[in-house]
Short mmCIF file of C-alpha atoms and ligand atoms in Angstrom, two decimals:
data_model
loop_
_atom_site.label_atom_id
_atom_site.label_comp_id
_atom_site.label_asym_id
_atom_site.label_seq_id
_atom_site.Cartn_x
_atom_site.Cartn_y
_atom_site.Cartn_z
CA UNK A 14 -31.29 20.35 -4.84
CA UNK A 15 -29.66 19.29 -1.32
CA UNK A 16 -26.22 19.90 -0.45
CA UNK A 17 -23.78 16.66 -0.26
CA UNK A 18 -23.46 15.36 2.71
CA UNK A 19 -20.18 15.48 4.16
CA UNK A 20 -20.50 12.52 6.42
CA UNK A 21 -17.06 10.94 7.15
CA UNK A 22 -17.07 7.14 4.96
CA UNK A 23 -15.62 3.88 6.60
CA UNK A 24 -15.62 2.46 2.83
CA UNK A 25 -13.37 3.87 0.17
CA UNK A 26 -15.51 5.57 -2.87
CA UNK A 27 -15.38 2.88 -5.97
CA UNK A 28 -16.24 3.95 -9.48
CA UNK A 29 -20.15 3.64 -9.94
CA UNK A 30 -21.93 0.16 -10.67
CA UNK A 31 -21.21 -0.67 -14.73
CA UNK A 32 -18.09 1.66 -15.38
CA UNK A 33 -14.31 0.97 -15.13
CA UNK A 34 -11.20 2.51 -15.16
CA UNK A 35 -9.02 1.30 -17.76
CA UNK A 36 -5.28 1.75 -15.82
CA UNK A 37 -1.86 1.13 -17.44
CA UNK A 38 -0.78 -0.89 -19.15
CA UNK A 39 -4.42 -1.98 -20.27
CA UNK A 40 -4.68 2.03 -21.07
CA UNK A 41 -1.74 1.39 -23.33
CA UNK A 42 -3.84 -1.47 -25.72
CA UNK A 43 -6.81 1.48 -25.67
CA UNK A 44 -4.49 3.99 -27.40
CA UNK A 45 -3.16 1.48 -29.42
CA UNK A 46 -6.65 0.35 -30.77
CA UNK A 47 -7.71 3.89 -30.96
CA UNK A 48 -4.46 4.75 -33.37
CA UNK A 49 -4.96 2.14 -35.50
CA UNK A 50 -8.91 2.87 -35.87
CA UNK A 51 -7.94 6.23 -36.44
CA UNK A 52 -5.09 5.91 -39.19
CA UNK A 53 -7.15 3.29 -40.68
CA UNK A 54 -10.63 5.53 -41.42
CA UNK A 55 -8.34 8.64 -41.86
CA UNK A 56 -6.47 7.20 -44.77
CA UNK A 57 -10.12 6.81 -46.27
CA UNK A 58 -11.09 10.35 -46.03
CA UNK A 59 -12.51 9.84 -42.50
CA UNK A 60 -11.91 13.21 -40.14
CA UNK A 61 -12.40 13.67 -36.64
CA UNK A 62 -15.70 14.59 -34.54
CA UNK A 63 -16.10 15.45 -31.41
CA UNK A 64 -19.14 16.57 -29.89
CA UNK A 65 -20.42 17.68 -26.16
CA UNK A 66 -20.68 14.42 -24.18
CA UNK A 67 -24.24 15.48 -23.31
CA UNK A 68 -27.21 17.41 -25.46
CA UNK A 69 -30.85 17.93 -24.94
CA UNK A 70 -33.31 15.25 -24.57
CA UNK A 71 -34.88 15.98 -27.67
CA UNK A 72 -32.01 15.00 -30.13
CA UNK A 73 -31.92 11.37 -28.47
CA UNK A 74 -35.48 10.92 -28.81
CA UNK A 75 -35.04 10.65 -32.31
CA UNK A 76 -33.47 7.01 -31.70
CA UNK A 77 -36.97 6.00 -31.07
CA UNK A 78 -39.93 6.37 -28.49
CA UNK A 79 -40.14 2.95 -28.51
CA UNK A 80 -36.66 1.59 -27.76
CA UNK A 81 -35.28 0.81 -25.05
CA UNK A 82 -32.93 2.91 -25.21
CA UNK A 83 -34.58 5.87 -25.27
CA UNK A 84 -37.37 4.76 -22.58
CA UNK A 85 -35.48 2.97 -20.20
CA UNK A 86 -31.28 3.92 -20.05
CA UNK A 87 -31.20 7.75 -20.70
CA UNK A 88 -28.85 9.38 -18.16
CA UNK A 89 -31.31 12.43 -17.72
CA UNK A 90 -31.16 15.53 -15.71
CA UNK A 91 -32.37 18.98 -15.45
CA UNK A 92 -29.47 21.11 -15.37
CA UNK A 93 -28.98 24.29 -13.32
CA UNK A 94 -30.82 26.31 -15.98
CA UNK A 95 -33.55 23.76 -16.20
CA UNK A 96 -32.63 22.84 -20.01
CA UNK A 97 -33.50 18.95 -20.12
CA UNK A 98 -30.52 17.15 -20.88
CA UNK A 99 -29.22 14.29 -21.54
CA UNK A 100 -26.03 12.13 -21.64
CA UNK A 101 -25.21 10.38 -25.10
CA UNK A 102 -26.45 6.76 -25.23
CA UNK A 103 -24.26 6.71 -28.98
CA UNK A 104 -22.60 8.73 -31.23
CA UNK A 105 -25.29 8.93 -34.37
CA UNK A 106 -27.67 11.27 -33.22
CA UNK A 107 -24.96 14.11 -32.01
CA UNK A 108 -23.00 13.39 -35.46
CA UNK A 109 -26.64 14.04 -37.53
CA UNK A 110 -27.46 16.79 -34.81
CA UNK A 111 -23.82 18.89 -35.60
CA UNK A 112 -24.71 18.28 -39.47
CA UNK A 113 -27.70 19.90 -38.66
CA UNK A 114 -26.24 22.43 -37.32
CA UNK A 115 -22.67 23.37 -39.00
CA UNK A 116 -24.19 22.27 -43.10
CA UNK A 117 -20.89 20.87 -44.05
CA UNK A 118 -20.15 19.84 -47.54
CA UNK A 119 -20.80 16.53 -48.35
CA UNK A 120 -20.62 13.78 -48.33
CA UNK A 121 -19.54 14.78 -44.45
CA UNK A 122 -17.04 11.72 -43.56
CA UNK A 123 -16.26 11.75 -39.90
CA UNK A 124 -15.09 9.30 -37.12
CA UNK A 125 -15.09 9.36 -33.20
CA UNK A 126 -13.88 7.33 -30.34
CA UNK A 127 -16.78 8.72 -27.44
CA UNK A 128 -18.09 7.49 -24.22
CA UNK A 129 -21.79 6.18 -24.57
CA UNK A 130 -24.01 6.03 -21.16
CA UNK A 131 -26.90 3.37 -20.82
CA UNK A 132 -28.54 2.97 -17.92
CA UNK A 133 -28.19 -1.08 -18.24
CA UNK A 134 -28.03 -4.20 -16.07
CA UNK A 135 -24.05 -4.71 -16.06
CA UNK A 136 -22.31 -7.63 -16.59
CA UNK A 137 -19.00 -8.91 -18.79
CA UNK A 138 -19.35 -6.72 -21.89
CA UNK A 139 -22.44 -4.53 -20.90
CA UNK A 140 -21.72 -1.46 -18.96
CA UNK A 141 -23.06 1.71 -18.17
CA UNK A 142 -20.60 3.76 -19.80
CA UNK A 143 -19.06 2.18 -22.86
CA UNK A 144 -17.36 3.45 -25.39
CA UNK A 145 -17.45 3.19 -29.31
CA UNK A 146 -15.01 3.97 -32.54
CA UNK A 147 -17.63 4.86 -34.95
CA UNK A 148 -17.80 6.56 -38.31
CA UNK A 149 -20.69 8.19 -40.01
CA UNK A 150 -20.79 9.34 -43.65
CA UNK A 151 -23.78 11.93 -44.24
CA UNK A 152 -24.96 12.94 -47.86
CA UNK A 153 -24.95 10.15 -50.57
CA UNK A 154 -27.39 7.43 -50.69
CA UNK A 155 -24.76 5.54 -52.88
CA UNK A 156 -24.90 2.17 -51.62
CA UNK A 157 -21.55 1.69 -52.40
CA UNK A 158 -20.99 4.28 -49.42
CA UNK A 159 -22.55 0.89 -47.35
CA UNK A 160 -19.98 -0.91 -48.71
CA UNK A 161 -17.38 1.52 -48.00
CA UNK A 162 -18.17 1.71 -44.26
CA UNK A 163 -18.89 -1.56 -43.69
CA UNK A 164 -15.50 -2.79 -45.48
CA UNK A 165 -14.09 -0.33 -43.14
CA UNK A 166 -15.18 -2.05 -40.05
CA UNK A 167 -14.36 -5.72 -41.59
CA UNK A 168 -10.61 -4.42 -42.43
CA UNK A 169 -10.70 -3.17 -39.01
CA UNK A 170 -11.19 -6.56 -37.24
CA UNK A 171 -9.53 -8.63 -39.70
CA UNK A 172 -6.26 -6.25 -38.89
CA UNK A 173 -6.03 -7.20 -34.98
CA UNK A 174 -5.93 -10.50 -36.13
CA UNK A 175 -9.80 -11.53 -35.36
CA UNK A 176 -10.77 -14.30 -37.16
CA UNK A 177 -14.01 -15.38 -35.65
CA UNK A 178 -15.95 -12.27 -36.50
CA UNK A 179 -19.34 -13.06 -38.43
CA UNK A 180 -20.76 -10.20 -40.71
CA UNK A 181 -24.56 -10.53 -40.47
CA UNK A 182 -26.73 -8.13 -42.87
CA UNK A 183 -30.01 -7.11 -43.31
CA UNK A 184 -32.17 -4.36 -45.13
CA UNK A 185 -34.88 -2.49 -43.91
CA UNK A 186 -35.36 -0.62 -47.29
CA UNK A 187 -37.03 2.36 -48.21
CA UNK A 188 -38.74 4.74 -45.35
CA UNK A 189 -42.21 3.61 -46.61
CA UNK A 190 -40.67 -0.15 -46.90
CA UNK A 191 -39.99 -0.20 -43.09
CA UNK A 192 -43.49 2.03 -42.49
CA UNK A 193 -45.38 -0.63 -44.29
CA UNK A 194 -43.31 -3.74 -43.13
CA UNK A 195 -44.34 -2.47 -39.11
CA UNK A 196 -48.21 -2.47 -40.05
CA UNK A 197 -47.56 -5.93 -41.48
CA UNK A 198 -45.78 -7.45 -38.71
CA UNK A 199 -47.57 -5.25 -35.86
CA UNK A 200 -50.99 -6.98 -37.57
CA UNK A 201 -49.74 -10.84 -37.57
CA UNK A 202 -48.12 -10.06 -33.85
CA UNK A 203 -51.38 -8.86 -32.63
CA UNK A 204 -52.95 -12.19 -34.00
CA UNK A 205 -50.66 -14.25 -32.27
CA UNK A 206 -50.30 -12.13 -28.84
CA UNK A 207 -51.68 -14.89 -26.83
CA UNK A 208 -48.64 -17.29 -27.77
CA UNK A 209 -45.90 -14.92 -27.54
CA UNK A 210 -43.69 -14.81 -24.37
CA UNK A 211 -45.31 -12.03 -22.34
CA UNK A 212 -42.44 -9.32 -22.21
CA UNK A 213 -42.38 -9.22 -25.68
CA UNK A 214 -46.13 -9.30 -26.14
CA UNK A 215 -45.81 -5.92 -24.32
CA UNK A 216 -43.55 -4.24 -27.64
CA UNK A 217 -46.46 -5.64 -30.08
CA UNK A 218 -48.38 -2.12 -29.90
CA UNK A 219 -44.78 0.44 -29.77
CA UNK A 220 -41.99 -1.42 -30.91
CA UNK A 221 -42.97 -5.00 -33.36
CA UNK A 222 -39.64 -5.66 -34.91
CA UNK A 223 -38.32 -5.59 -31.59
CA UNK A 224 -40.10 -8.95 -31.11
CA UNK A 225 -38.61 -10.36 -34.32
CA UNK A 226 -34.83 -10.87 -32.39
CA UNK A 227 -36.30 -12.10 -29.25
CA UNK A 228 -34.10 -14.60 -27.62
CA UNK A 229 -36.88 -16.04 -26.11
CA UNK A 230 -38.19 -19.35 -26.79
CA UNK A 231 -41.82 -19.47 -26.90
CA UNK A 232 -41.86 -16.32 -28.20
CA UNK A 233 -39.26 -17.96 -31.35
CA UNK A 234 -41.46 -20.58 -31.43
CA UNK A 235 -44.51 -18.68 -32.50
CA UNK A 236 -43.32 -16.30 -35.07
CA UNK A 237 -41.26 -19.09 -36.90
CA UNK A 238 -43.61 -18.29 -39.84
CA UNK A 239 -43.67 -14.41 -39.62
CA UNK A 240 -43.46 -11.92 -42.56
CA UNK A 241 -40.01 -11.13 -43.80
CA UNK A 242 -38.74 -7.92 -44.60
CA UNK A 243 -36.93 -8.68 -47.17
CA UNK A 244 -39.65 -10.23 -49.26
CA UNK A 245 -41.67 -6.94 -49.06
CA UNK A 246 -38.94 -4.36 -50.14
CA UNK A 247 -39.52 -1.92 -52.85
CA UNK A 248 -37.75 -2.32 -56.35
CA UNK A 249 -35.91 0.50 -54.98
CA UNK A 250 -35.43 -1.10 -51.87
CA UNK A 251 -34.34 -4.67 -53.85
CA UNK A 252 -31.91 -2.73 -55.77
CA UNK A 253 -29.69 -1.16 -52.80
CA UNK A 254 -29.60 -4.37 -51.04
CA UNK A 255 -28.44 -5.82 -54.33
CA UNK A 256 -25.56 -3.30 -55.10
CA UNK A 257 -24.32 -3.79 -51.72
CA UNK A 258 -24.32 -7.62 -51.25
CA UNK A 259 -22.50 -7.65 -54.77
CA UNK A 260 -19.71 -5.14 -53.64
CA UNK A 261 -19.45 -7.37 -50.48
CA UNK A 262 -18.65 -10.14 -52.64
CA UNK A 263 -16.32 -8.40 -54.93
CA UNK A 264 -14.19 -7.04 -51.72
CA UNK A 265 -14.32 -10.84 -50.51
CA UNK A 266 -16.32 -10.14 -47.27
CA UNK A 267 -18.71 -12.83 -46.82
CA UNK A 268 -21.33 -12.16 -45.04
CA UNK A 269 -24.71 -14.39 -43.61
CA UNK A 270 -28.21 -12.70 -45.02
CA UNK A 271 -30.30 -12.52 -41.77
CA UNK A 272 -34.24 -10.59 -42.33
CA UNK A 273 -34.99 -10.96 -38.45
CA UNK A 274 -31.75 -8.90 -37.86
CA UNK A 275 -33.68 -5.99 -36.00
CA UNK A 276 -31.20 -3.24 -34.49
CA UNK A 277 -32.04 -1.78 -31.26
CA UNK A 278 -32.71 2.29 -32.84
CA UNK A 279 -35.18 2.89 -35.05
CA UNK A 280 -33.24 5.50 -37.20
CA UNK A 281 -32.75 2.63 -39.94
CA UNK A 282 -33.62 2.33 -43.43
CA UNK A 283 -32.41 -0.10 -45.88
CA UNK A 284 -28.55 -1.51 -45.04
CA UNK A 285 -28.52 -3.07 -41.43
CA UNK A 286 -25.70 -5.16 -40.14
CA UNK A 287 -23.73 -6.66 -37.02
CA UNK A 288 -20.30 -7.49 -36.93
CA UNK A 289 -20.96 -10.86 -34.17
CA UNK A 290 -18.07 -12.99 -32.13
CA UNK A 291 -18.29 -16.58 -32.53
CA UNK A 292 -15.27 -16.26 -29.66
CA UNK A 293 -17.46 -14.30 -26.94
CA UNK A 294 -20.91 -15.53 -25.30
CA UNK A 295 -24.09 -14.92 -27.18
CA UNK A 296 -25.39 -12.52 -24.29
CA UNK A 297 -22.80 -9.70 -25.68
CA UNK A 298 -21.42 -10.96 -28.74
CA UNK A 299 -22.41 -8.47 -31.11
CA UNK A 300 -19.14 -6.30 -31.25
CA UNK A 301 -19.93 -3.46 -34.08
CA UNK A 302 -22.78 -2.51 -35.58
CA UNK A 303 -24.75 -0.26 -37.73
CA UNK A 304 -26.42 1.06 -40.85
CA UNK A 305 -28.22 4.01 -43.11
CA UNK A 306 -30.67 6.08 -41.27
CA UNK A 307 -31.79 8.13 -44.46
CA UNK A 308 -34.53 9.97 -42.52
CA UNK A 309 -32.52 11.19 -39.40
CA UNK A 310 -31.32 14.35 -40.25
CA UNK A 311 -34.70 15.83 -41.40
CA UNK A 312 -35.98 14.57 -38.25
CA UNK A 313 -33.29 16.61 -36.55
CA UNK A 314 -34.51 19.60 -38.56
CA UNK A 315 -32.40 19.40 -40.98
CA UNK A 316 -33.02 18.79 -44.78
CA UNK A 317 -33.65 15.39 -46.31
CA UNK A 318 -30.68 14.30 -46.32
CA UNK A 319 -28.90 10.57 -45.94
CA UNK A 320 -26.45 8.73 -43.88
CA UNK A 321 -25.01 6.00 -43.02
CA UNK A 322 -22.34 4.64 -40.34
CA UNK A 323 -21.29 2.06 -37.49
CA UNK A 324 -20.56 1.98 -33.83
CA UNK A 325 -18.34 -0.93 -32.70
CA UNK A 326 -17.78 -1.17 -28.55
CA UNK A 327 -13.80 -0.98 -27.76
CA UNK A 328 -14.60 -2.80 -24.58
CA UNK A 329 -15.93 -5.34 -26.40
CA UNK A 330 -13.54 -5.66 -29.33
CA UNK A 331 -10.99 -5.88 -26.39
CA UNK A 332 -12.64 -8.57 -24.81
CA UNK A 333 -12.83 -10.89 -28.05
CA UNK A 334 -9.12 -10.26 -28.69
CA UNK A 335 -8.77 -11.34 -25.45
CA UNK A 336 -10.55 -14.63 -26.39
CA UNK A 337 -8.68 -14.90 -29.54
CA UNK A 338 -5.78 -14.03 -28.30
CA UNK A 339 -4.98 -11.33 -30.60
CA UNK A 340 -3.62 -7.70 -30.27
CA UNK A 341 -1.78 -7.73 -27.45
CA UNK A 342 -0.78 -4.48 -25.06
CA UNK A 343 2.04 -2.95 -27.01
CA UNK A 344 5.15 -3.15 -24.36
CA UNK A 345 5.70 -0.12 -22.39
CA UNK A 346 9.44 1.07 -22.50
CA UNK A 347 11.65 4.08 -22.33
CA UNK A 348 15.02 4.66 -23.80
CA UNK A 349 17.15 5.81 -21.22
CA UNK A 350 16.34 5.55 -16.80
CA UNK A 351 18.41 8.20 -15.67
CA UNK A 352 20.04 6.47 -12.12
CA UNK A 353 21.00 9.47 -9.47
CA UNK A 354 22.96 8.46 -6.17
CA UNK A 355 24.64 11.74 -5.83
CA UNK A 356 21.96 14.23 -4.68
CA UNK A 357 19.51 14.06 -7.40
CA UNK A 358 20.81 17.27 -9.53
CA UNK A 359 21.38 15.42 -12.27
CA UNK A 360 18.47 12.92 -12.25
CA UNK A 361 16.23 16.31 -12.14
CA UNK A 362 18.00 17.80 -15.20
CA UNK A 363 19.28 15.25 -17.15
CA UNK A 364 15.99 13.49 -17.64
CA UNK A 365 14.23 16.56 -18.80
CA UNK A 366 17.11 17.30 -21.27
CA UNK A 367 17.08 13.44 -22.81
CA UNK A 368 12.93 13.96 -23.14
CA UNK A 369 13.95 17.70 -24.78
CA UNK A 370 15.80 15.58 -27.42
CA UNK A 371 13.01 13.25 -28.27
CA UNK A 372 14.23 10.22 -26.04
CA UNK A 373 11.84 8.55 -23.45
CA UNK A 374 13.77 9.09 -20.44
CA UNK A 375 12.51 7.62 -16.84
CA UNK A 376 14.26 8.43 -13.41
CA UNK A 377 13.16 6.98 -9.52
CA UNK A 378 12.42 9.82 -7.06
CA UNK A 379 12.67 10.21 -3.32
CA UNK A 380 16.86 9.54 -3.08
CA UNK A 381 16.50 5.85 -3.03
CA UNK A 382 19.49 3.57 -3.09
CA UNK A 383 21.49 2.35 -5.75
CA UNK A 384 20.02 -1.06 -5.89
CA UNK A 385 16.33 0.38 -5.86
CA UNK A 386 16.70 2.95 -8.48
CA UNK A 387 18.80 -0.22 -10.52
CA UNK A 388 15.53 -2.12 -9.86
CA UNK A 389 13.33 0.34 -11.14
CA UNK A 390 15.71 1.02 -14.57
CA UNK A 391 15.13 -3.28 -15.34
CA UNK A 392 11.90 -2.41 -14.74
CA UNK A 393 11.12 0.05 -17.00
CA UNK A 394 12.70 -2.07 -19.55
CA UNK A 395 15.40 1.00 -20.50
CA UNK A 396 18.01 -0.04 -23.44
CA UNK A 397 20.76 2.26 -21.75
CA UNK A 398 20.87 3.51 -18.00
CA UNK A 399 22.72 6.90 -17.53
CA UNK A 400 24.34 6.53 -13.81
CA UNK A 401 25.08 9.39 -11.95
CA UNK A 402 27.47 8.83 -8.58
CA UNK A 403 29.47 11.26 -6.39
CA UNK A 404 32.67 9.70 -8.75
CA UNK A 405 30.94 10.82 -12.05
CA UNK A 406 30.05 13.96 -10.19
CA UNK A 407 33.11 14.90 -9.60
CA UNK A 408 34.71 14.39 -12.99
CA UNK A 409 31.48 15.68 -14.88
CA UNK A 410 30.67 12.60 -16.37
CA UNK A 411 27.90 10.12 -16.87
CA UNK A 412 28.40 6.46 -16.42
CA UNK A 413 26.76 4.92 -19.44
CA UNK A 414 25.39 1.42 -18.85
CA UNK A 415 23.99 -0.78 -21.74
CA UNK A 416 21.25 -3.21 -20.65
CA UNK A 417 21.06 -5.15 -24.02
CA UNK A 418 23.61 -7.39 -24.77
CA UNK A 419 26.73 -7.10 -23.06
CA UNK A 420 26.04 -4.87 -20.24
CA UNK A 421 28.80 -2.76 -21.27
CA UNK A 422 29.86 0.60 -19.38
CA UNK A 423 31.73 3.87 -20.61
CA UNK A 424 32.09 7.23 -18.91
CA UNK A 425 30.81 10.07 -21.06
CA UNK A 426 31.42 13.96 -20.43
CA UNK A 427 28.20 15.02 -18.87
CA UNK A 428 28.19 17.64 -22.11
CA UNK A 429 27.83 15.06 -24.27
CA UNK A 430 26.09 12.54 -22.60
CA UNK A 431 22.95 13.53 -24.18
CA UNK A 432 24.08 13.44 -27.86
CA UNK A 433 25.57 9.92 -27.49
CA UNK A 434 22.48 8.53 -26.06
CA UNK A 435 20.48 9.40 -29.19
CA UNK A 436 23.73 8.03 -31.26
CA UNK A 437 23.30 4.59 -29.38
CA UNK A 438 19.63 4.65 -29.68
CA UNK A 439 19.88 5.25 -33.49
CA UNK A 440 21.91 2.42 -34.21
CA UNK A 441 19.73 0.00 -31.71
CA UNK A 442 17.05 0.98 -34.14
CA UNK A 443 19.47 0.87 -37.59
CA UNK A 444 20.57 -3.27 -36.23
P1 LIG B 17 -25.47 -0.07 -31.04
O1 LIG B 17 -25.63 -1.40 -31.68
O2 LIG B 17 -26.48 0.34 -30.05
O3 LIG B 17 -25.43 0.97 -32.23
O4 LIG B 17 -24.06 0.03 -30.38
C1 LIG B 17 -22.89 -0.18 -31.14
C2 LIG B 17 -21.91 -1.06 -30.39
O5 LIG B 17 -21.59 -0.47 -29.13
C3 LIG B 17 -22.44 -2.44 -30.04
O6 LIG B 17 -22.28 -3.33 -31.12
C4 LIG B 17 -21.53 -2.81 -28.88
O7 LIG B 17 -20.28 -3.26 -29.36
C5 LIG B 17 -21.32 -1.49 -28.19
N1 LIG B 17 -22.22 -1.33 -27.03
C6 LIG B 17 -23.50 -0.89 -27.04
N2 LIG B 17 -24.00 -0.86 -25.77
C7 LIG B 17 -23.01 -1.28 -24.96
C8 LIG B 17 -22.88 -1.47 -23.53
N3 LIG B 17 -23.87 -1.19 -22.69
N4 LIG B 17 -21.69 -1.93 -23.04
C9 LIG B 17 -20.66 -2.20 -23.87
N5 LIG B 17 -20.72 -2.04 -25.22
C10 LIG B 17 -21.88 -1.59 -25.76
C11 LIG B 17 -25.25 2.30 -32.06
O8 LIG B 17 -24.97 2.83 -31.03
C12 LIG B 17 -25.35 3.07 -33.37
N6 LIG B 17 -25.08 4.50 -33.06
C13 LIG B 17 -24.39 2.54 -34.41
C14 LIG B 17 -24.49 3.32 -35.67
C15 LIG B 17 -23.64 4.28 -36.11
N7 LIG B 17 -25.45 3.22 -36.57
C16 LIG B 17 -25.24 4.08 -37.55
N8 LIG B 17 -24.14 4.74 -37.27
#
């Protein structure tokens, strides 16, 4: 490998084409959305995962061979030891991979909030690294698990306030179901290859269902009559798409019954579904989505043994808040600004006392003036500024200014100062 250049730049670096930096306050919504995903799976039995951010080729090639994903947006590279690696294009496959590898009991409930890298065009909603709050549930082929996870999701949405969130659900059913269902559809694709749009004429041979969700209208036009999987499931296959829909109802999540629903992995068997934004354009709509992939973790080398879970995009669930107008950034605030004129002693020590005591405590730097630092303290939205001048030096006191109601001053004896801060604060919270 060359050595980088070190060639002096007249442009400023940016962050590479399809990523962002999320920046306060936007940062602040993230956490936010992330807390609330987290208490919300946690209080159903939900724990943490986190895995490496890369692993080697061969755990993401499970997705598929014949996906786009896999083919076409792997972040790839040789490392310094030569392994073949790979960054993670989603959570699943690293979540069945550490199964795999750790055996935990079961059923294995666990959640994540990851960065995902596709190599993908970018535009509003699509990037190149995303990120998802997922769960995955690994052990039980219980379909009311399904129900479970995708209740989870629907809870999820419905909590920010969304209201324009469409579940859409499908089944693949059994392993030999969807084995069977391929040869069928590959077989009345193959008839009709001449009519079909030509890009998608291409995924006849590797990838047929892919051709089922084509947006493309020639190609819609010529399948209108094409097999459905859900006519051709197994009575075993019939029966866990039945026990689902019927816990759906009983939860009161409705839900819109769509066979051509084809996700973009091929991991899936039986329950498939989309969580899609009437509120966002139809290009990037779909904001969660998911399903059981019943055969992944033998293909991982593990035993036969089930799973099921969801991915839904934070950038994405962002966005349609945005164009719902729900779940707004949580205001950023501190307790106390802590306003120095008289050296900056105080502001240094006073600050890191308040934050000692639990109180959110902000101060200005650089010995600015009076009026500045006064500035800053509206700014940062404080409920009480503690002023320190060469006066309240002198005396060892703090000048304590409320910025809520009256504006009302005291002096307090420096000693004190930091016990009768959290004495105001407690009964700003108690009225
Ligand atoms: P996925 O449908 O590929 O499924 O991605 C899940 C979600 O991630 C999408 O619905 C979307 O919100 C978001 N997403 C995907 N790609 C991008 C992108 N390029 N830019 C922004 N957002 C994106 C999975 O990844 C599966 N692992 C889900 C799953 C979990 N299935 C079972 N368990």
């Amino acid at each position: 490998m060359s050595e980088p250049t070190q060639t002096p730049r007249t442009e400023p670096f940016k962050a590479p084409v399809g990523t962002r930096d999320v920046l306060p306050p936007e940062s602040a919504r993230w956490q936010a959305l992330i807390a609330r995903f987290a208490g919300q799976v946690g209080r159903a039995g939900y724990g943490l995962v986190q895995s490496p951010m890369f692993e080697e080729i061969g755990v993401f090639a499970r997705m598929g061979e014949g996906t786009d994903v896999v083919r076409k947006e792997m972040y790839d590279f040789l490392d310094k030891g030569e392994r073949h690696l790979a960054l993670r294009p989603e959570g699943t496959a690293s979540v069945a991979r550490a199964y795999v590898q750790h055996r935990p009991a079961t059923p294995w409930k666990v959640w994540y909030a990851a960065p995902s890298f596709r190599y993908e065009r970018p535009q509003a909603g699509r990037y190149r690294q995303h990120h998802q709050l997922g769960v995955e549930a690994i052990g039980s082929t219980d379909p009311d698990l399904d129900v479970e996870v995708i209740a989870l999701l629907w809870d999820f949405y419905a909590g920010l306030g969304l209201r324009q969130v469409e579940l859409v659900l499908n089944s693949m059913g059994t392993a030999d179901d969807r084995r069977r269902y391929i040869d069928d559809i590959r077989t009345y694709l193959a008839a009709k290859l001449g009519e079909l749009d030509p890009t998608d004429a291409e995924k006849v041979e590797g990838h047929p269902m892919r051709v089922l969700d084509s947006k493309r209208p020639v190609t819609i036009a010529a399948i209108a009559d094409a097999p459905r999987i859900t006519d051709r499931l197994s009575d075993e296959g019939v029966a866990h798409f039945e026990r689902v829909q019927a816990g759906l109802r009983a939860l009161g999540i409705p839900f819109r019954l769509e066979p051509r629903l084809v996700r973009g992995l091929d991991y899936y068997t039986h329950t498939t579904f989309e969580f899609v934004s009437h509120a966002l354009d139809a290009a990037q709509s779909t904001i969660g989505g998911g399903g059981r992939y019943d055969g992944l973790v033998e293909s991982l080398g593990g035993p036969s043994t089930p799973g099921i879970g969801f991915g839904s995009g934070i950038e994405r669930v962002l966005l349609t808040c945005d164009a719902e107008g729900v779940f707004e950034a949580p205001e950023q605030r501190v307790d106390v600004f802590v306003v120095d004129t008289a050296g900056g002693d105080s502001a240094r020590d006073l600050s890191v006392e308040l934050r000692r005591a639990g109180i959110a405590a902000e101060r200005a730097f650089d010995g600015r003036s009076m009026k500045s630092q006064m500035k800053s303290a509206d700014r940062s939205g404080a409920a009480f500024v503690l002023i320190v001048g060469t006066d309240e030096l002198a005396d060892g006191t703090v000048t304590v200014r409320h910025m809520v109601g009256d504006h009302e001053q005291t002096r307090v004896e420096r000693a004190a100062v930091v016990a009768t801060v959290a004495a105001l604060l407690s009964d700003l919270t108690l009225t």
